PDB file of C-alpha atoms in Angstrom:
ATOM      1  CA  UNK A 169     -13.379  -1.886 -34.012  1.00 62.00           C
ATOM      2  CA  UNK A 170     -15.767  -2.240 -31.084  1.00 67.00           C
ATOM      3  CA  UNK A 171     -14.181  -1.784 -27.659  1.00 70.00           C
ATOM      4  CA  UNK A 172     -15.187  -4.496 -25.203  1.00 69.00           C
ATOM      5  CA  UNK A 173     -15.263  -3.980 -21.438  1.00 67.00           C
ATOM      6  CA  UNK A 174     -12.328  -5.430 -19.528  1.00 69.00           C
ATOM      7  CA  UNK A 175     -13.244  -8.424 -17.428  1.00 79.00           C
ATOM      8  CA  UNK A 176     -11.037  -9.185 -14.432  1.00 79.00           C
ATOM      9  CA  UNK A 177     -11.193 -11.998 -11.922  1.00 82.00           C
ATOM     10  CA  UNK A 178      -9.533 -12.171  -8.513  1.00 78.00           C
ATOM     11  CA  UNK A 179      -5.791 -12.544  -9.026  1.00 80.00           C
ATOM     12  CA  UNK A 180      -5.754 -11.194 -12.605  1.00 83.00           C
ATOM     13  CA  UNK A 181      -3.211  -8.519 -13.476  1.00 82.00           C
ATOM     14  CA  UNK A 182      -5.034  -5.188 -13.698  1.00 80.00           C
ATOM     15  CA  UNK A 183      -4.292  -2.934 -16.661  1.00 85.00           C
ATOM     16  CA  UNK A 184      -2.090   0.060 -15.913  1.00 88.00           C
ATOM     17  CA  UNK A 185      -4.053   3.305 -15.575  1.00 89.00           C
ATOM     18  CA  UNK A 186      -3.672   6.844 -14.255  1.00 93.00           C
ATOM     19  CA  UNK A 187      -5.706   8.400 -11.420  1.00 86.00           C
ATOM     20  CA  UNK A 188      -5.163  11.371  -9.113  1.00 88.00           C
ATOM     21  CA  UNK A 189      -3.938  10.784  -5.576  1.00 80.00           C
ATOM     22  CA  UNK A 190      -5.587  12.644  -2.648  1.00 77.00           C
ATOM     23  CA  UNK A 191      -3.314  15.653  -3.315  1.00 89.00           C
ATOM     24  CA  UNK A 192      -4.401  15.813  -6.978  1.00 90.00           C
ATOM     25  CA  UNK A 193      -1.122  14.530  -8.461  1.00 93.00           C
ATOM     26  CA  UNK A 194      -1.698  12.025 -11.265  1.00 94.00           C
ATOM     27  CA  UNK A 195       0.025   8.672 -10.779  1.00 90.00           C
ATOM     28  CA  UNK A 196       0.170   5.491 -12.837  1.00 92.00           C
ATOM     29  CA  UNK A 197      -0.963   2.366 -10.971  1.00 88.00           C
ATOM     30  CA  UNK A 198       2.267   0.439 -11.518  1.00 88.00           C
ATOM     31  CA  UNK A 199       4.375   3.469 -10.567  1.00 86.00           C
ATOM     32  CA  UNK A 200       2.433   3.704  -7.306  1.00 83.00           C
ATOM     33  CA  UNK A 201       2.546   0.059  -6.242  1.00 84.00           C
ATOM     34  CA  UNK A 202       6.011  -0.807  -7.639  1.00 84.00           C
ATOM     35  CA  UNK A 203       5.491  -4.555  -7.303  1.00 80.00           C
ATOM     36  CA  UNK A 204       4.228  -4.396  -3.719  1.00 83.00           C
ATOM     37  CA  UNK A 205       1.038  -6.161  -2.636  1.00 86.00           C
ATOM     38  CA  UNK A 206      -2.067  -4.022  -2.972  1.00 83.00           C
ATOM     39  CA  UNK A 207      -5.836  -4.235  -2.992  1.00 82.00           C
ATOM     40  CA  UNK A 208      -7.565  -2.858  -6.067  1.00 80.00           C
ATOM     41  CA  UNK A 209     -11.321  -2.802  -5.721  1.00 79.00           C
ATOM     42  CA  UNK A 210     -13.779  -2.203  -8.566  1.00 77.00           C
ATOM     43  CA  UNK A 211     -17.535  -1.948  -8.272  1.00 81.00           C
ATOM     44  CA  UNK A 212     -20.281  -0.644 -10.514  1.00 83.00           C
ATOM     45  CA  UNK A 213     -22.099   2.596  -9.682  1.00 86.00           C
ATOM     46  CA  UNK A 214     -25.143   1.855  -7.563  1.00 91.00           C
ATOM     47  CA  UNK A 215     -23.783  -1.536  -6.431  1.00 92.00           C
ATOM     48  CA  UNK A 216     -24.697  -1.409  -2.754  1.00 94.00           C
ATOM     49  CA  UNK A 217     -23.081  -4.770  -1.955  1.00 93.00           C
ATOM     50  CA  UNK A 218     -19.883  -3.525  -3.596  1.00 90.00           C
ATOM     51  CA  UNK A 219     -20.010  -0.294  -1.621  1.00 90.00           C
ATOM     52  CA  UNK A 220     -20.475  -2.267   1.605  1.00 94.00           C
ATOM     53  CA  UNK A 221     -17.477  -4.462   0.766  1.00 91.00           C
ATOM     54  CA  UNK A 222     -15.413  -1.353  -0.014  1.00 88.00           C
ATOM     55  CA  UNK A 223     -16.399   0.145   3.344  1.00 92.00           C
ATOM     56  CA  UNK A 224     -15.155  -3.053   4.996  1.00 92.00           C
ATOM     57  CA  UNK A 225     -11.754  -2.661   3.303  1.00 87.00           C
ATOM     58  CA  UNK A 226     -11.644   1.023   4.265  1.00 88.00           C
ATOM     59  CA  UNK A 227     -12.357   0.141   7.895  1.00 93.00           C
ATOM     60  CA  UNK A 228      -9.347  -2.215   7.850  1.00 92.00           C
ATOM     61  CA  UNK A 229      -7.007   0.178   6.039  1.00 88.00           C
ATOM     62  CA  UNK A 230      -4.633   0.538   9.018  1.00 92.00           C
ATOM     63  CA  UNK A 231      -4.358  -3.250   9.445  1.00 93.00           C
ATOM     64  CA  UNK A 232      -3.703  -3.684   5.718  1.00 90.00           C
ATOM     65  CA  UNK A 233      -1.010  -0.986   5.801  1.00 89.00           C
ATOM     66  CA  UNK A 234       0.590  -2.624   8.835  1.00 93.00           C
ATOM     67  CA  UNK A 235       0.765  -5.874   6.845  1.00 92.00           C
ATOM     68  CA  UNK A 236       2.495  -4.009   3.986  1.00 88.00           C
ATOM     69  CA  UNK A 237      -0.534  -3.965   1.720  1.00 87.00           C
ATOM     70  CA  UNK A 238      -1.354  -0.729  -0.085  1.00 81.00           C
TER      71      UNK A 238
END
């Protein structure tokens, strides 16, 4: 069976997945966020507009954290 890419739109529930945290410990997405609001940002490699948008989120990380958003 051919595997199709996952297509997500704003507000869709993201599939659970595992990635390392900054300390190298592997965590599952849903274990990490535990129902709290969070921003999950995907962009394709080489997508300069996506990278610029990500930089904008990174620049506002403290404000997002203050609002309770991971």
